[in-house]
C-alpha positions as CSV (number, residue, x, y, z in Angstrom):
1,M,-2.6,5.0,-20.9
2,I,-5.2,2.5,-21.9
3,A,-8.6,4.2,-22.6
4,M,-11.6,3.6,-20.4
5,P,-14.3,1.4,-21.9
6,S,-16.8,3.6,-23.8
7,S,-19.8,1.3,-23.4
8,I,-21.2,-1.7,-21.5
9,D,-20.2,-4.0,-24.3
10,D,-16.7,-2.6,-24.2
11,T,-16.6,-3.2,-20.4
12,Q,-17.6,-6.9,-20.9
13,T,-14.9,-7.2,-23.6
14,L,-12.3,-5.7,-21.3
15,L,-13.1,-8.1,-18.5
16,A,-13.4,-11.1,-20.8
17,G,-9.9,-10.3,-22.1
18,Q,-8.7,-11.0,-18.5
19,D,-10.8,-14.3,-18.4
20,Y,-13.5,-12.6,-16.2
21,V,-16.9,-13.6,-17.5
22,C,-19.8,-11.5,-16.3
23,G,-23.4,-10.7,-17.1
24,R,-24.7,-7.5,-18.5
25,S,-26.0,-6.2,-15.2
26,L,-22.5,-6.4,-13.5
27,A,-20.8,-5.0,-16.6
28,T,-23.3,-2.1,-16.5
29,V,-22.5,-1.1,-12.9
30,V,-18.7,-1.5,-13.5
31,F,-19.0,0.8,-16.6
32,L,-21.0,3.4,-14.6
33,A,-18.5,3.3,-11.8
34,L,-15.7,4.0,-14.3
35,K,-17.7,6.6,-16.2
36,L,-18.9,8.6,-13.2
37,G,-15.8,8.1,-11.0
38,R,-17.8,6.5,-8.2
39,P,-16.6,3.8,-5.8
40,L,-18.2,0.4,-6.6
41,F,-19.5,-1.6,-3.6
42,L,-19.7,-5.3,-4.4
43,E,-21.5,-7.6,-1.9
44,G,-22.1,-11.3,-2.1
45,E,-21.1,-14.7,-0.8
46,A,-17.4,-15.6,-0.6
47,G,-16.0,-17.0,-3.8
48,T,-18.3,-15.4,-6.2
49,G,-15.6,-13.3,-7.9
50,K,-15.8,-9.9,-6.2
51,T,-12.1,-9.5,-5.7
52,E,-11.3,-10.8,-9.2
53,I,-13.2,-7.9,-10.7
54,A,-10.6,-5.5,-9.3
55,K,-7.8,-7.6,-10.5
56,A,-9.3,-7.9,-14.0
57,L,-9.9,-4.2,-14.2
58,A,-6.4,-3.3,-13.1
59,A,-4.9,-5.8,-15.6
60,G,-7.2,-4.7,-18.4
61,L,-6.6,-1.0,-17.9
62,G,-2.9,-1.4,-17.3
63,R,-3.2,0.2,-13.9
64,R,-1.5,-0.7,-10.6
65,L,-3.7,-2.7,-8.2
66,I,-3.4,-1.5,-4.6
67,R,-5.1,-3.8,-2.1
68,L,-6.2,-3.0,1.4
69,Q,-7.1,-6.3,3.0
70,C,-9.5,-5.5,5.9
71,Y,-9.4,-7.3,9.2
72,E,-10.8,-6.8,12.7
73,G,-9.0,-4.0,14.5
74,L,-7.8,-2.3,11.3
75,D,-7.3,1.4,12.1
76,A,-6.8,4.6,10.0
77,S,-3.0,4.7,10.6
78,S,-2.5,1.2,9.5
79,A,-4.5,1.8,6.3
80,V,-2.9,5.2,5.5
81,Y,0.7,5.6,6.7
82,E,3.2,5.0,9.4
83,W,6.5,6.6,10.3
84,N,9.7,4.7,9.9
85,F,10.5,4.8,13.6
86,P,13.9,2.9,13.5
87,A,15.2,5.2,10.8
88,Q,14.0,8.2,12.8
89,M,15.9,7.0,15.9
90,V,19.1,6.5,13.8
91,A,18.7,10.1,12.6
92,I,18.2,11.4,16.2
93,R,21.3,9.5,17.5
94,A,23.4,10.8,14.6
95,A,22.2,14.4,15.3
96,E,23.1,14.0,19.0
97,A,26.5,12.6,18.2
98,S,27.3,15.5,15.9
99,G,26.2,18.0,18.5
100,G,24.6,21.3,18.0
101,A,21.6,19.9,16.2
102,D,18.9,22.4,15.4
103,K,15.8,20.9,17.0
104,A,13.3,22.6,14.6
105,A,15.3,21.5,11.6
106,L,15.6,18.0,13.0
107,Q,11.9,17.7,13.7
108,A,11.1,18.9,10.2
109,E,13.5,16.3,8.7
110,L,12.1,13.5,10.9
111,F,8.6,14.1,9.7
112,S,9.3,14.4,6.0
113,D,8.6,12.1,3.1
114,D,12.0,10.5,3.6
115,Y,10.7,8.8,6.8
116,L,7.1,8.3,5.7
117,T,5.9,4.7,4.8
118,A,2.8,4.9,2.7
119,R,0.0,2.3,3.3
120,P,-2.7,1.4,0.7
121,L,-5.0,4.4,1.1
122,L,-2.1,7.0,0.9
123,E,-0.5,5.1,-2.0
124,A,-3.8,5.2,-3.9
125,M,-3.9,9.0,-3.5
126,Q,-0.5,9.5,-5.0
127,P,0.3,9.7,-8.8
128,Q,1.0,6.3,-10.3
129,E,2.6,5.3,-13.6
130,G,-0.1,4.5,-16.1
131,G,-2.8,6.5,-14.4
132,P,-4.8,6.4,-11.2
133,P,-4.6,2.9,-9.6
134,V,-7.4,0.5,-8.8
135,L,-7.9,0.5,-5.0
136,L,-9.4,-2.7,-3.7
137,I,-10.8,-2.4,-0.2
138,D,-11.4,-6.1,0.3
139,E,-13.8,-7.6,2.9
140,L,-14.8,-4.3,4.5
141,D,-17.3,-6.2,6.7
142,R,-14.4,-7.6,8.7
143,T,-13.5,-4.1,10.1
144,D,-15.0,-2.2,12.9
145,E,-17.5,0.8,12.6
146,P,-14.9,3.5,13.5
147,F,-12.8,2.5,10.5
148,E,-15.8,2.4,8.3
149,A,-16.6,6.0,9.4
150,F,-13.1,7.1,8.6
151,L,-13.3,5.4,5.2
152,L,-16.5,7.3,4.5
153,E,-14.7,10.6,4.8
154,A,-11.7,9.4,2.8
155,L,-13.9,8.2,-0.1
156,S,-16.0,11.4,0.0
157,D,-13.2,13.7,-0.8
158,F,-10.5,11.3,-1.9
159,Q,-8.0,12.8,0.5
160,V,-6.3,11.8,3.7
161,T,-4.8,13.9,6.5
162,I,-1.4,13.3,8.1
163,P,-1.1,15.5,11.2
164,E,2.6,16.1,10.9
165,I,2.4,17.0,7.1
166,G,-1.1,18.1,6.3
167,T,-3.8,16.9,3.9
168,I,-2.9,14.9,0.8
169,K,-5.6,15.0,-1.9
170,A,-5.6,12.8,-5.0
171,A,-5.0,14.7,-8.1
172,E,-7.0,12.1,-9.9
173,P,-9.3,9.8,-7.8
174,P,-8.4,6.1,-7.9
175,I,-10.8,3.5,-9.2
176,V,-12.3,2.1,-6.0
177,I,-13.7,-1.4,-5.5
178,V,-15.1,-2.2,-2.1
179,T,-16.1,-5.8,-1.3
180,S,-18.1,-7.4,1.5
181,N,-19.0,-11.0,2.3
182,R,-21.9,-9.6,4.4
183,T,-20.8,-11.1,7.7
184,R,-22.2,-7.9,9.1
185,E,-24.2,-5.0,7.6
186,V,-22.1,-2.1,6.3
187,H,-23.5,1.3,7.2
188,D,-25.9,2.9,4.7
189,A,-23.9,6.1,4.7
190,L,-21.0,4.4,3.1
191,K,-23.1,2.5,0.6
192,R,-24.7,5.8,-0.5
193,R,-21.3,7.0,-1.6
194,C,-21.0,4.0,-3.9
195,L,-22.7,2.2,-6.7
196,Y,-24.0,-1.1,-5.4
197,H,-24.2,-4.6,-6.9
198,W,-24.9,-8.0,-5.4
199,V,-22.6,-10.6,-6.9
200,D,-24.6,-13.8,-6.9
201,Y,-23.6,-17.4,-7.9
202,P,-23.8,-17.8,-11.6
203,D,-26.3,-20.0,-13.4
204,F,-25.1,-23.2,-15.1
205,D,-24.3,-21.7,-18.5
206,R,-22.3,-18.8,-17.1
207,E,-20.4,-20.9,-14.7
208,L,-19.5,-23.3,-17.5
209,E,-18.3,-20.3,-19.5
210,I,-16.2,-19.2,-16.5
211,L,-14.7,-22.6,-16.1
212,S,-13.9,-22.9,-19.8
213,A,-12.0,-19.5,-19.6
214,R,-10.1,-20.4,-16.4
215,A,-9.5,-24.1,-17.0
216,P,-9.6,-24.4,-20.8
217,E,-7.7,-27.7,-20.8
218,A,-10.6,-29.5,-19.2
219,Q,-12.8,-31.6,-21.6
220,E,-16.3,-30.2,-22.1
221,A,-17.9,-33.4,-20.7
222,L,-15.9,-33.1,-17.5
223,S,-16.5,-29.4,-17.2
224,R,-20.2,-29.9,-17.5
225,Q,-20.2,-32.6,-14.8
226,I,-18.1,-30.4,-12.5
227,V,-20.4,-27.4,-12.9
228,A,-23.6,-29.5,-12.6
229,F,-22.3,-31.2,-9.4
230,V,-21.3,-27.9,-7.8
231,Q,-24.6,-26.3,-8.7
232,K,-26.4,-29.1,-7.0
233,L,-24.2,-28.9,-3.9
234,R,-25.3,-25.2,-3.5
235,T,-28.9,-26.5,-3.0
236,E,-27.8,-28.7,-0.1
237,D,-27.9,-27.6,3.5
238,L,-24.2,-26.8,3.9
239,F,-22.4,-24.6,6.4
240,K,-20.4,-23.1,3.5
241,K,-21.6,-23.4,-0.1
242,P,-18.8,-23.7,-2.7
243,G,-18.1,-20.6,-4.7
244,V,-16.9,-20.2,-8.3
245,A,-13.3,-20.2,-7.0
246,E,-13.9,-23.7,-5.6
247,T,-15.3,-24.8,-8.9
248,I,-12.2,-23.7,-10.7
249,D,-9.9,-25.3,-8.0
250,W,-11.8,-28.6,-8.2
251,A,-11.5,-28.7,-12.0
252,K,-7.7,-28.1,-11.7
253,C,-7.4,-30.9,-9.1
254,L,-9.3,-33.3,-11.3
255,L,-7.1,-32.4,-14.2
256,A,-4.0,-33.0,-12.1
257,L,-5.3,-36.5,-11.4
258,D,-5.9,-37.0,-15.1
259,A,-9.6,-37.6,-14.4
260,L,-11.6,-37.8,-17.6
261,T,-14.9,-38.2,-15.8
262,M,-16.2,-38.1,-12.3
263,S,-16.8,-41.1,-10.1
264,P,-17.8,-41.5,-6.4
265,E,-14.2,-42.5,-5.7
266,V,-12.7,-39.4,-7.3
267,I,-15.3,-37.2,-5.6
268,A,-14.5,-38.7,-2.2
269,D,-10.7,-38.1,-2.7
270,T,-11.1,-34.4,-3.8
271,L,-14.1,-33.1,-1.8
272,G,-11.6,-30.9,0.2
273,A,-11.2,-28.8,-2.9
274,I,-14.8,-27.6,-2.9
275,L,-15.9,-28.1,0.7
276,K,-13.9,-26.4,3.5
277,Y,-15.7,-27.7,6.6
278,Q,-15.4,-31.3,7.9
279,D,-19.1,-31.4,8.8
280,D,-20.0,-30.6,5.2
281,I,-17.5,-33.2,3.8
282,Q,-18.9,-35.9,6.1
283,K,-22.5,-35.0,5.0
284,I,-21.7,-35.3,1.3
285,Q,-19.3,-38.2,1.3
286,G,-20.4,-41.7,0.3
287,S,-24.1,-42.2,-0.6
288,E,-24.9,-38.5,-0.8
289,A,-22.1,-37.9,-3.3
290,K,-23.3,-40.9,-5.4
291,R,-26.9,-39.7,-5.3
292,I,-25.9,-36.2,-6.5
293,L,-23.6,-37.7,-9.2
294,D,-26.4,-40.0,-10.4
295,E,-28.7,-36.9,-10.7
296,V,-26.0,-35.0,-12.6
297,R,-25.5,-37.9,-15.0
298,A,-29.2,-38.3,-15.6
299,E,-29.6,-34.5,-16.3
300,L,-26.6,-34.4,-18.7
301,T,-27.5,-37.6,-20.6
302,P,-29.4,-36.8,-23.8
303,A,-33.0,-38.1,-23.8
């Protein structure tokens, strides 16, 4: 089993080893979450790298990553377990065909582990090879308040209850990362169970460092232009500002086109890599893109 990081610096090194570049404040809260065994609640705009933290931690620690992707209407049974109904029906038909089936024994068999399908929360409570897994509860703000209340109880005691079997408690609590894009406010009671951090857009230098780690084949001059252009886009009045994920995607698109530098034509052809709404694309296309590019070039040109 890979040892937990023993300091904030070790945490930054662990994440950097998985090409995840973060500042000291984020590394500090990750370290404390690991050290204290507390869930970590990460909030911020989409595309700022919240989900990637869980992936980097799982890879760096050699743990299994279990992801619960949240959505509207998600309920406790979907997140915890379900019974394999078709297999149960086959067992019932087989018992009926054989005759003389003991009903109590059949019921005990039907509601045993053999017919139980574990969902992410139950999986995370069970022993895993390599140590407790990293449980990613992604985009919690998409769920409804009843599920949030259930999750509060599950994260308080790190246990879940299956009526037909009983309570299953984690021998070792999983490493829990909860993310939210803040499309709605998550209840304070759940936040109090967690350590909290707002994951913001990185500044120019850090985003350039991230891009260098994720797209190392890009020339430095092109990378600087990409980051500077995206940083300026985030100051525009857009419906959806591009995140770091879009910066990386755009760089890879430009590399695929063998672009050595940016031009208004190249930007027009590839805006769909960084802007995801037609209104935003129409607003930036043409003269606006050229204006931003001219500003970028002026700022990056040595005096």
